[in-house]
mmCIF file of C-alpha atoms and ligand atoms in Angstrom:
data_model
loop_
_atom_site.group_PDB
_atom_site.id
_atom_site.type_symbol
_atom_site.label_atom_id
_atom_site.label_comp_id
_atom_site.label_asym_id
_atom_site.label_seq_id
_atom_site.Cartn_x
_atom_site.Cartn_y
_atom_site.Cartn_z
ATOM 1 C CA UNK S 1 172.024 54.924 108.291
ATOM 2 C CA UNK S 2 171.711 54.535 112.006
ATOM 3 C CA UNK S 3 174.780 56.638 114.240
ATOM 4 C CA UNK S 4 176.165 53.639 116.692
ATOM 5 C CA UNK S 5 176.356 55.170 119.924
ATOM 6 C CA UNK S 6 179.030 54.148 122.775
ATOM 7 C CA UNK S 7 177.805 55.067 125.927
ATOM 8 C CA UNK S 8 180.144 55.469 128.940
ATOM 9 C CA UNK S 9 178.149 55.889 132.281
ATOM 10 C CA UNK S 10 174.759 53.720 132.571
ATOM 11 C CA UNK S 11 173.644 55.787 135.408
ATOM 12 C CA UNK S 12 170.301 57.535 135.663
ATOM 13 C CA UNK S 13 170.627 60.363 133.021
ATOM 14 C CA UNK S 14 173.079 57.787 130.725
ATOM 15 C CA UNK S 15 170.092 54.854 130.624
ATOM 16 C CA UNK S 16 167.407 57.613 129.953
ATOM 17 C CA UNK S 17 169.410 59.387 126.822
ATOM 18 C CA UNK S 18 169.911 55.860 125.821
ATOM 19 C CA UNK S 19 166.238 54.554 125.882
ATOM 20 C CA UNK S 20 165.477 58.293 124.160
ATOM 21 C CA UNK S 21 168.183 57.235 121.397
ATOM 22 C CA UNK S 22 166.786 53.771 120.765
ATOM 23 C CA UNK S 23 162.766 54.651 121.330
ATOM 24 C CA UNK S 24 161.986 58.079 120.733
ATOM 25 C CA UNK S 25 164.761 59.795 118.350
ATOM 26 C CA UNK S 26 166.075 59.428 114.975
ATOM 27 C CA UNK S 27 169.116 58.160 113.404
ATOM 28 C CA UNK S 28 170.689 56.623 116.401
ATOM 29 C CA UNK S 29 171.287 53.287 117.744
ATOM 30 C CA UNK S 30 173.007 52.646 121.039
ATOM 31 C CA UNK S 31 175.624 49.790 119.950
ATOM 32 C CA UNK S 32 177.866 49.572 123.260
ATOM 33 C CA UNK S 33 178.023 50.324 126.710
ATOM 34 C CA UNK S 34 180.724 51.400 129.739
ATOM 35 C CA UNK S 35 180.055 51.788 133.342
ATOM 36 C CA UNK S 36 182.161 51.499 136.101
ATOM 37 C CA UNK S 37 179.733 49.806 137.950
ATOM 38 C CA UNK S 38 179.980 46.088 135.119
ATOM 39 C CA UNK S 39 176.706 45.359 136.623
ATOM 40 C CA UNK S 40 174.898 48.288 135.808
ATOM 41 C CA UNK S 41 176.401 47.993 132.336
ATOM 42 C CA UNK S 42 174.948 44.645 131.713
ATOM 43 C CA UNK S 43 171.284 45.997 133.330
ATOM 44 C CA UNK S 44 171.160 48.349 130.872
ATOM 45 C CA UNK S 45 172.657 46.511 127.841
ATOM 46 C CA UNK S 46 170.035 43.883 128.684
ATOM 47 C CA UNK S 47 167.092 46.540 128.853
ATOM 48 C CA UNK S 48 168.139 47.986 125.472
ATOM 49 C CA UNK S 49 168.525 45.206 123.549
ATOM 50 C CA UNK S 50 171.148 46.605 121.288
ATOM 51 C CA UNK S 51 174.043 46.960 122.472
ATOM 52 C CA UNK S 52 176.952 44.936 124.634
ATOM 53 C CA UNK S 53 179.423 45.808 126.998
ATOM 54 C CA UNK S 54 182.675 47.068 127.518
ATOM 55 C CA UNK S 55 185.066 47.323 130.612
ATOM 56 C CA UNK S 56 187.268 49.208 129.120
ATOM 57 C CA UNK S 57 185.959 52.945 128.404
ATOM 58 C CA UNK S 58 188.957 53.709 126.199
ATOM 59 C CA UNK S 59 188.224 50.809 124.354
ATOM 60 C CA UNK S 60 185.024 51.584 123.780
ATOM 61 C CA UNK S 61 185.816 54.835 122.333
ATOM 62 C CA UNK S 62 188.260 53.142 120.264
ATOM 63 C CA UNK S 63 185.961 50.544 119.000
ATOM 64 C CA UNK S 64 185.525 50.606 115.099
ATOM 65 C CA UNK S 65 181.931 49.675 115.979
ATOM 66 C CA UNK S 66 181.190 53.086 117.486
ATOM 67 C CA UNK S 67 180.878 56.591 115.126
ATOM 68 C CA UNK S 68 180.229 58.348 118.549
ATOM 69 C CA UNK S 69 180.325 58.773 122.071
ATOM 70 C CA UNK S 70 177.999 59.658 124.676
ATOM 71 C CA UNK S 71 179.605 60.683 128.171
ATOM 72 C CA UNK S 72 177.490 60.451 130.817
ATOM 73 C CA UNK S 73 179.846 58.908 133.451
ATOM 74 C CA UNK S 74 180.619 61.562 136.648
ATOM 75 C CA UNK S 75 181.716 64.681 136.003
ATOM 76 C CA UNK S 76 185.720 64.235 136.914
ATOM 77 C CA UNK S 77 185.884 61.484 134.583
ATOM 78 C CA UNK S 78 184.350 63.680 131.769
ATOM 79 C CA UNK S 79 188.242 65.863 130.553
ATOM 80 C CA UNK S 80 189.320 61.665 129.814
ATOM 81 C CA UNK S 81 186.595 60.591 127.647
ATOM 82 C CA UNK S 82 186.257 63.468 125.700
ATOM 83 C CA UNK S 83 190.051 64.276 125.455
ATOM 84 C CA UNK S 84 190.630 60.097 124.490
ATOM 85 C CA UNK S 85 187.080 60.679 121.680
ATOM 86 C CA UNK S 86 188.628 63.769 119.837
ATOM 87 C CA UNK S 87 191.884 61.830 119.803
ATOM 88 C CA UNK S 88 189.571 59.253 118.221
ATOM 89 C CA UNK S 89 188.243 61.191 115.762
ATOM 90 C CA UNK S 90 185.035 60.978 117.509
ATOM 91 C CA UNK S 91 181.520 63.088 117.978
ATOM 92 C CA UNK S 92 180.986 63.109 121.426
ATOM 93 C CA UNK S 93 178.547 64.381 123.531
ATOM 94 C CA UNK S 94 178.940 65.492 127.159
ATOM 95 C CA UNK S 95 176.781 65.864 129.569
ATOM 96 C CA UNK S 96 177.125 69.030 132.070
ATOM 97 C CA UNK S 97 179.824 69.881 133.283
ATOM 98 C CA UNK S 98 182.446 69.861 130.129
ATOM 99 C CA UNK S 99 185.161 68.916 133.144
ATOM 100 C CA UNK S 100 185.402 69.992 136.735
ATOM 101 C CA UNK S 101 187.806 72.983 136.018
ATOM 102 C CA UNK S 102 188.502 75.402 133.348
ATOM 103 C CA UNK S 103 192.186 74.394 133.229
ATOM 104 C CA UNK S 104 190.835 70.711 132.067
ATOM 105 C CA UNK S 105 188.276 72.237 129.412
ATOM 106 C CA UNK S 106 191.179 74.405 128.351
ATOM 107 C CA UNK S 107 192.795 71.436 127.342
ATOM 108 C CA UNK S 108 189.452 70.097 125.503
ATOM 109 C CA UNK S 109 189.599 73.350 123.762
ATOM 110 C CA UNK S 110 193.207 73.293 122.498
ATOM 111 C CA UNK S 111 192.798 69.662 121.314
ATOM 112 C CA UNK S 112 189.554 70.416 119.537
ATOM 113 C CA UNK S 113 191.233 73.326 118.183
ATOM 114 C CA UNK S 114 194.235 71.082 117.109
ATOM 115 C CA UNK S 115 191.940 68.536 115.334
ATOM 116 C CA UNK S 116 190.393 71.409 113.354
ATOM 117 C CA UNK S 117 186.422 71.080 113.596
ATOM 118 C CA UNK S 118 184.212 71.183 116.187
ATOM 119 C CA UNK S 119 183.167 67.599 117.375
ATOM 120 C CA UNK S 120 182.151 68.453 121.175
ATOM 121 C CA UNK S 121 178.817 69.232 122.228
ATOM 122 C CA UNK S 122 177.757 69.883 125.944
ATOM 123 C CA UNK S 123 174.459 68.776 127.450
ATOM 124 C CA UNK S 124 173.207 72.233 128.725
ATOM 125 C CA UNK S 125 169.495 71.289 127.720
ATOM 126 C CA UNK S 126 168.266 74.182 129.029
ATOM 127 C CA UNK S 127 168.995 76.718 125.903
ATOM 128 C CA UNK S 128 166.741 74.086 124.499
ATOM 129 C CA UNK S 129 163.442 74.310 126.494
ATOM 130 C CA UNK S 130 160.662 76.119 124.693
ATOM 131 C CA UNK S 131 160.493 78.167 128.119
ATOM 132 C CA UNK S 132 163.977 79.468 127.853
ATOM 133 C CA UNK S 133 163.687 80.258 124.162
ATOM 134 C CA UNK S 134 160.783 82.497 124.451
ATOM 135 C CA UNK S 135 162.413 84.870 127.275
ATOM 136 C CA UNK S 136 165.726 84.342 124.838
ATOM 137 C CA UNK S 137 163.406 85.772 121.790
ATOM 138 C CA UNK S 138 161.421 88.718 124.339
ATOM 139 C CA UNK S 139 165.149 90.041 124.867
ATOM 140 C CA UNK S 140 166.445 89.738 121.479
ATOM 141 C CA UNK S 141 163.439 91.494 120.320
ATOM 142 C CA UNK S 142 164.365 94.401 123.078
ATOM 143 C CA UNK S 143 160.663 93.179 124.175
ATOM 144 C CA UNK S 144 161.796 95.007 127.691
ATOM 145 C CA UNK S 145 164.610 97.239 126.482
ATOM 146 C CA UNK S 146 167.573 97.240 128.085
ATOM 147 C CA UNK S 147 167.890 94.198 130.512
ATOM 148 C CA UNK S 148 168.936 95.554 133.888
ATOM 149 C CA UNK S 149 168.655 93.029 136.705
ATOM 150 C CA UNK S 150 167.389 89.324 136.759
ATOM 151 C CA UNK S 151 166.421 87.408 139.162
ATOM 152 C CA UNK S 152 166.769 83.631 139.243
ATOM 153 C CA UNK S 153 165.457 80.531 141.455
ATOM 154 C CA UNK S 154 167.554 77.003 141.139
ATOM 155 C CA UNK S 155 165.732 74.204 143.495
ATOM 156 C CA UNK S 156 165.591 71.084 144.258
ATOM 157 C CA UNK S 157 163.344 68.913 147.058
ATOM 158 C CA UNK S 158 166.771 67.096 148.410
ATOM 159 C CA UNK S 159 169.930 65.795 147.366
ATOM 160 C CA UNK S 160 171.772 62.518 148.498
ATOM 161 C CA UNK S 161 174.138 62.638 151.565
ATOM 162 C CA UNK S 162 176.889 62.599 149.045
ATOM 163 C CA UNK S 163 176.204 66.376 147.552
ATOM 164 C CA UNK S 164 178.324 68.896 149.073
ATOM 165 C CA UNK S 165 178.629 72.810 149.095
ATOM 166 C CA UNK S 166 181.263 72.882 146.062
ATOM 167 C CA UNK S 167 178.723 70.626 144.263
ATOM 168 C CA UNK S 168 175.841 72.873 144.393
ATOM 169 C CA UNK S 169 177.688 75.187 142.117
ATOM 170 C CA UNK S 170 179.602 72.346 139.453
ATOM 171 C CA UNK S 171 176.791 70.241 139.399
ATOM 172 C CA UNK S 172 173.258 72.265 139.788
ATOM 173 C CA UNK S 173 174.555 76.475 139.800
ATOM 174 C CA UNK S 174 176.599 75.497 136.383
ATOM 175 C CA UNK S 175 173.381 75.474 134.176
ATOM 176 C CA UNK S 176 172.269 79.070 134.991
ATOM 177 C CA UNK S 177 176.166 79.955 134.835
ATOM 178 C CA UNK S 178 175.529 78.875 131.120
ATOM 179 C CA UNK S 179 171.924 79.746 130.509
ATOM 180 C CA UNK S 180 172.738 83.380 131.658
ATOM 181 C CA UNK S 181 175.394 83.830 129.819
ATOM 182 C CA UNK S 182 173.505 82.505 126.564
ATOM 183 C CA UNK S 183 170.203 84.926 127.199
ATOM 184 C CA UNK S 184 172.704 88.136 127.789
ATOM 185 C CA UNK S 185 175.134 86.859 125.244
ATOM 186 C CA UNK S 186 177.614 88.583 127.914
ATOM 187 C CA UNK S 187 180.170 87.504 130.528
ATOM 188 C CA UNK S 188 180.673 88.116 133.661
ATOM 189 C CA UNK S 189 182.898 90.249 135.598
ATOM 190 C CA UNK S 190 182.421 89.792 139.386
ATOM 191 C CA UNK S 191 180.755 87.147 141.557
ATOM 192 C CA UNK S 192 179.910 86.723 145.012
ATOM 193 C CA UNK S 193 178.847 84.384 147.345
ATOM 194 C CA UNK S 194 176.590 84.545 150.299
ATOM 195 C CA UNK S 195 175.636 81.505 152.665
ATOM 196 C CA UNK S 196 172.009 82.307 153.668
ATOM 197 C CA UNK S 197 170.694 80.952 157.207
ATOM 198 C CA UNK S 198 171.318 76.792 156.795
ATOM 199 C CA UNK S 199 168.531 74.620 156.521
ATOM 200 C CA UNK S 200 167.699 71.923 159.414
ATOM 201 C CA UNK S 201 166.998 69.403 156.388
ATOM 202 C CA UNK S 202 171.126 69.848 154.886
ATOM 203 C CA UNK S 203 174.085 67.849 156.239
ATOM 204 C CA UNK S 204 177.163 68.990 157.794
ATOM 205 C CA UNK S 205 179.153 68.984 154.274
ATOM 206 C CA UNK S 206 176.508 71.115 152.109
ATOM 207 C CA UNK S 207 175.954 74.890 152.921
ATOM 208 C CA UNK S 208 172.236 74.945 151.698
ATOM 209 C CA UNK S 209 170.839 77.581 150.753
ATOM 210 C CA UNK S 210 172.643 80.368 148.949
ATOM 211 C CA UNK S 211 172.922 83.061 146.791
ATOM 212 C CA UNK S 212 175.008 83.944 144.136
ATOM 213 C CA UNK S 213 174.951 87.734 143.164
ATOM 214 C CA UNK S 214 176.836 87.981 139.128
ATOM 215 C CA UNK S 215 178.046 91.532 137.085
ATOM 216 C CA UNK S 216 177.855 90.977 134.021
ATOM 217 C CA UNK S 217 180.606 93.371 131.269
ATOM 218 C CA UNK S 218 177.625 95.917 130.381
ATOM 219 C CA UNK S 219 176.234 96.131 134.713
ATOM 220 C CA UNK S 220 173.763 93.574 134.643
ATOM 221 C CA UNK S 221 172.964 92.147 138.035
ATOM 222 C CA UNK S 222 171.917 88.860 138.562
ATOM 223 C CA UNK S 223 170.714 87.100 141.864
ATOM 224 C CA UNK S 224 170.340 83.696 141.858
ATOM 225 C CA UNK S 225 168.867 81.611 144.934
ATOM 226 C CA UNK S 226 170.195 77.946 144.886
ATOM 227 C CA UNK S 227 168.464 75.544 147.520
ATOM 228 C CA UNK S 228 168.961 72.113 146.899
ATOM 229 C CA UNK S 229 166.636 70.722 150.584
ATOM 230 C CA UNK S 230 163.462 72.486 149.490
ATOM 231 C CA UNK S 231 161.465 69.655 150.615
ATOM 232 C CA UNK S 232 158.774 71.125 148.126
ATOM 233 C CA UNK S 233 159.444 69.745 144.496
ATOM 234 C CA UNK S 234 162.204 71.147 141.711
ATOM 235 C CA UNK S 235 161.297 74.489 140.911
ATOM 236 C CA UNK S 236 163.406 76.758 137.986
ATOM 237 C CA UNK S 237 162.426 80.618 138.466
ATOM 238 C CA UNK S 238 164.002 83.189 136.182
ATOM 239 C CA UNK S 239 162.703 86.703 136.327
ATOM 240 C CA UNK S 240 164.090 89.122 133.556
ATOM 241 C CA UNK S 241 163.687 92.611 134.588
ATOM 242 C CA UNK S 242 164.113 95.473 132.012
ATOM 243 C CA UNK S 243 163.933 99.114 131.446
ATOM 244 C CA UNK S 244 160.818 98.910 129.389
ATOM 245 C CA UNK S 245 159.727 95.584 131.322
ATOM 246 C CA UNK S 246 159.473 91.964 132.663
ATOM 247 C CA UNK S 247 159.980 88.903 130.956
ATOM 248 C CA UNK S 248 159.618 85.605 133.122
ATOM 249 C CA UNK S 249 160.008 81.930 132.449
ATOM 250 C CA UNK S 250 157.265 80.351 131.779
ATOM 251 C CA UNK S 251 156.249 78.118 134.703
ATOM 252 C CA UNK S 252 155.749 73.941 133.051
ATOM 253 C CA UNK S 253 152.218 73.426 132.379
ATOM 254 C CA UNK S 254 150.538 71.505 135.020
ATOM 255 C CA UNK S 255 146.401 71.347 135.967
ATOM 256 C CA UNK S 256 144.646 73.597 138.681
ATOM 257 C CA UNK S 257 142.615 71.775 141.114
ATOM 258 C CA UNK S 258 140.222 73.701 142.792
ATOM 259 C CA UNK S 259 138.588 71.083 146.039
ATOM 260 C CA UNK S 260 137.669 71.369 149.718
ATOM 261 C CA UNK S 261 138.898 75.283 149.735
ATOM 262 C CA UNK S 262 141.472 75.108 148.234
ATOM 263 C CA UNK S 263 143.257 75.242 144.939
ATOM 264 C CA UNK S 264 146.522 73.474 144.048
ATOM 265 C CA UNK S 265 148.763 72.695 141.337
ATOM 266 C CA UNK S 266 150.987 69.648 141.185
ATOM 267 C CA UNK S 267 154.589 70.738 141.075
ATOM 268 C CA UNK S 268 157.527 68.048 140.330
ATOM 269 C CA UNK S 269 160.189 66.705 142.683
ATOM 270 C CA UNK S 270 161.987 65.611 139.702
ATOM 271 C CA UNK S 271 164.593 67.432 137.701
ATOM 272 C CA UNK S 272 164.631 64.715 134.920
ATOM 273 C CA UNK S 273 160.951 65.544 133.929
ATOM 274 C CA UNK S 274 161.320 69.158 133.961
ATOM 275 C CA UNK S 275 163.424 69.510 130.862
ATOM 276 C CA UNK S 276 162.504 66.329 129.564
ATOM 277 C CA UNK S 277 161.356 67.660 126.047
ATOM 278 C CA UNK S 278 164.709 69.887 126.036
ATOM 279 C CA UNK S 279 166.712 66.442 126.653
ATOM 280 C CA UNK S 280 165.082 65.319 123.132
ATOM 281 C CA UNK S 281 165.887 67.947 120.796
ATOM 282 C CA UNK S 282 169.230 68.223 121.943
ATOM 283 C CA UNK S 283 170.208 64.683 121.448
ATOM 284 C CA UNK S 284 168.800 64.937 118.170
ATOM 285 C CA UNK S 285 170.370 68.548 117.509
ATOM 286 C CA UNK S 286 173.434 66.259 118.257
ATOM 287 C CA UNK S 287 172.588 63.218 116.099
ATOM 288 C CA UNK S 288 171.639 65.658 113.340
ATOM 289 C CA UNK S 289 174.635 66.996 113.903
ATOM 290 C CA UNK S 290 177.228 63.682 113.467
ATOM 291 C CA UNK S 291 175.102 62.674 110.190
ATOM 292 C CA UNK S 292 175.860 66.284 108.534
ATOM 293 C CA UNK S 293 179.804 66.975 110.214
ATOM 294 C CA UNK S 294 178.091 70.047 111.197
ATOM 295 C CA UNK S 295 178.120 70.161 115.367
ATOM 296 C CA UNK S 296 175.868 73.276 116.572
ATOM 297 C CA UNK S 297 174.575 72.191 120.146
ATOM 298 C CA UNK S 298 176.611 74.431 123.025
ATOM 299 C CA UNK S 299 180.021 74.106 122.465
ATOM 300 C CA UNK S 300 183.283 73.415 124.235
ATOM 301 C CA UNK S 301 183.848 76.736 124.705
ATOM 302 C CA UNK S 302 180.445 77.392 126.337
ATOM 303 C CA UNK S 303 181.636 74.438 128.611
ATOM 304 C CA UNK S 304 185.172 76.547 129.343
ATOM 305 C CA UNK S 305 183.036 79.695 129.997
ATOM 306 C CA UNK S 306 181.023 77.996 132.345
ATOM 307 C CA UNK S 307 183.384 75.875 133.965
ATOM 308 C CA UNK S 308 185.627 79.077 134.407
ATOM 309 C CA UNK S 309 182.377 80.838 136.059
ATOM 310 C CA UNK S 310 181.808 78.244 138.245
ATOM 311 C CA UNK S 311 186.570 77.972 138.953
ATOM 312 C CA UNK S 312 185.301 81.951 140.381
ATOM 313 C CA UNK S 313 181.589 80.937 142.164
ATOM 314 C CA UNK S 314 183.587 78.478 144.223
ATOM 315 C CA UNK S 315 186.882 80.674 145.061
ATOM 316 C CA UNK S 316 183.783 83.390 146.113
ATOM 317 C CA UNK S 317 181.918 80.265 148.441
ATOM 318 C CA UNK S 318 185.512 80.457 150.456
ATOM 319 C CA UNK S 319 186.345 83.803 150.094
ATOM 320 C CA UNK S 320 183.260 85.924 151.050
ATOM 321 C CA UNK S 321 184.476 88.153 148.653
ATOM 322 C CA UNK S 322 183.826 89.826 145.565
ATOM 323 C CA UNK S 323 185.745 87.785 143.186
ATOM 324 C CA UNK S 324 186.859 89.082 139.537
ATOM 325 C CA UNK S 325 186.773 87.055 136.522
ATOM 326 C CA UNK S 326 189.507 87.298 133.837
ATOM 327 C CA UNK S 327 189.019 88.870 130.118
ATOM 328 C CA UNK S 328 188.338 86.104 127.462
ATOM 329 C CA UNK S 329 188.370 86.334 123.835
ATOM 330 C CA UNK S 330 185.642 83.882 122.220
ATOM 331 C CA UNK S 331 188.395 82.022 119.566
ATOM 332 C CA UNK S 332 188.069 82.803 115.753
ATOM 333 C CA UNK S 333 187.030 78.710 115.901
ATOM 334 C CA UNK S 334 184.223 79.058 118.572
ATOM 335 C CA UNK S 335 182.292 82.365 117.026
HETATM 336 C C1 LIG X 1 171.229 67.639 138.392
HETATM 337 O O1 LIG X 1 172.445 66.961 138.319
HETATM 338 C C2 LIG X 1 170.975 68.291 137.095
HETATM 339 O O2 LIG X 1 171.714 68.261 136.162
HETATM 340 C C3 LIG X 1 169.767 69.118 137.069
HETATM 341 O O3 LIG X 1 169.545 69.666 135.812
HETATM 342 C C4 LIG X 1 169.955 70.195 138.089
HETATM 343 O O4 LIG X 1 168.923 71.125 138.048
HETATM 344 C C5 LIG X 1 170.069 69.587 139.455
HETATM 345 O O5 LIG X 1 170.202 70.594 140.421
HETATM 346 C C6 LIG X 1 171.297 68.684 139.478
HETATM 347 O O6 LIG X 1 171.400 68.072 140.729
#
């Protein structure tokens, strides 16, 4: 039996999960359909064929029609819809981040918690990519011994007028603030934030580029280099550096020309295609999931950590300083 979708947010990552529901996974049908933007809803719910609209997101969630729901709308809306789908009863899955503070996914957590299973899963499709799992696997294996420093790259061509200097770290900084996390299975202690020269391509509201330096609880140091007007393509760098070693992330597959002198390599302006095998088996990982009651995708708690990682990134982007994070125990429910 198909899972009936409800999908609130028809915007570009929303109508791609749903055409990957309907087209290209299994066991899931998109049935219904929120944006805040009616028209977009109605776009969409005409290109899929399958499913109608609602204006109103809650009843959507509500609907007896649905078994689960997909948030995909902006990210301050997200702590709503998932806090009004566990009171539902419902599977949902959220796109990055979980909310747009740790003291909202704090309260995903508790009423999770409350309801007694897990039925959040957050879209960080990047422990996903085949990439990502093999440097995962080279440290697990202590392929490079004891992991000392890494070195990470997050960029992207450009970003709309709209994307400011807070944004770069909730928005783009808050997958490596997960994926990190996930390939050390440590958290961090200390952050710090340093605005690098500023690009002639960035606007007045976005600091572009910088670079985050992390401590992790054993003394791992990670740089990472966020640039989000790199005018060249999107480009995801991650350098592992050990005391036996080097592990690095595999670069995507793409030809080698060699022509007129010179030899190039296509690389991709856009984000969406970078991970867009990832995308797929996490969607399914979460339709899997609702069919068996057994949620395993990142969690809410992942979404806390991170969200709580990127509370300190953006206290460090106003301090200058070296900012500390707070102790957390991972709850009995979340291990
Ligand atoms: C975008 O919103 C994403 O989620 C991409 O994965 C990220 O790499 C990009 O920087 C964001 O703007």
């Amino acid at each position: 039996m198909n899972i009936k979708i409800g999908l609130i947010g028809a915007g570009m990552i929303g109508s791609d999960h749903a055409f990957r529901i309907n087209d290209s996974l299994k066991g899931g049908i998109v049935k219904a359909i929120n944006d805040i933007n009616k028209e977009n809803a109605k776009r969409l719910s005409k290109e899929l064929g399958s499913a109608k609209v609602f204006e109103d997101p809650h009843e959507l969630i509500n609907s007896p029609e649905i078994n689960a729901v997909l948030v995909c709308s902006t990210g301050p809306t997200h702590e709503e819809f998932v806090l009004a789908s566990i009171a539902a009863g419902k599977y949902v899955f959220c796109e990055k981040p979980l909310a747009t503070s740790a003291i909202a996914c704090k309260k995903i957590i508790e009423a999770e918690m409350k309801f007694g299973k897990r039925l959040v899963q957050v879209g960080f499709m990047r422990r996903y990519d085949s990439g990502y799992q093999k440097l995962k696997k080279a440290i697990d294996d202590y392929k490079i011994g004891d992991v000392l420093i890494m070195h990470c790259v997050h960029r992207n061509s450009s970003v709309p007028e709209s994307y400011v200097t807070e944004m770069a770290v909730s928005d783009s900084l808050v997958h490596e603030l997960d994926a990190v996390r996930w390939l050390l299975k440590e958290d961090y202690v200390s952050a710090q934030m340093i605005l690098a020269k500023k690009t002639k391509y960035s606007h007045e509201k976005l600091h572009d580029p910088q670079i985050l330096l992390l401590e992790t609880e054993s003394g791992v140091r990670i740089d990472i280099e966020f640039f989000h007007n790199c005018q060249y393509g999107y480009d995801i760098q991650c350098e592992v550096v050990g005391s036996d070693g080097i592990a690095r992330l595999p670069e995507p597959e793409s030809l080698v020309i060699r022509k007129n002198a010179k030899k190039f390599t296509k690389i991709d302006p856009d984000w969406k295609n970078r991970f867009i095998d990832a995308y797929d088996i996490e969607l399914q990982e979460f339709l899997d999931g609702v069919s068996t009651g057994n949620i395993k995708g990142p969690s809410s708690w992942d979404g806390y950590t991170a969200a709580m990682a990127s509370d300190v990134c953006i206290k460090a982007q106003k301090s200058g300083a070296i900012e500390s994070f707070s102790i957390m125990q991972t709850p009995e429910f979340y291990k």
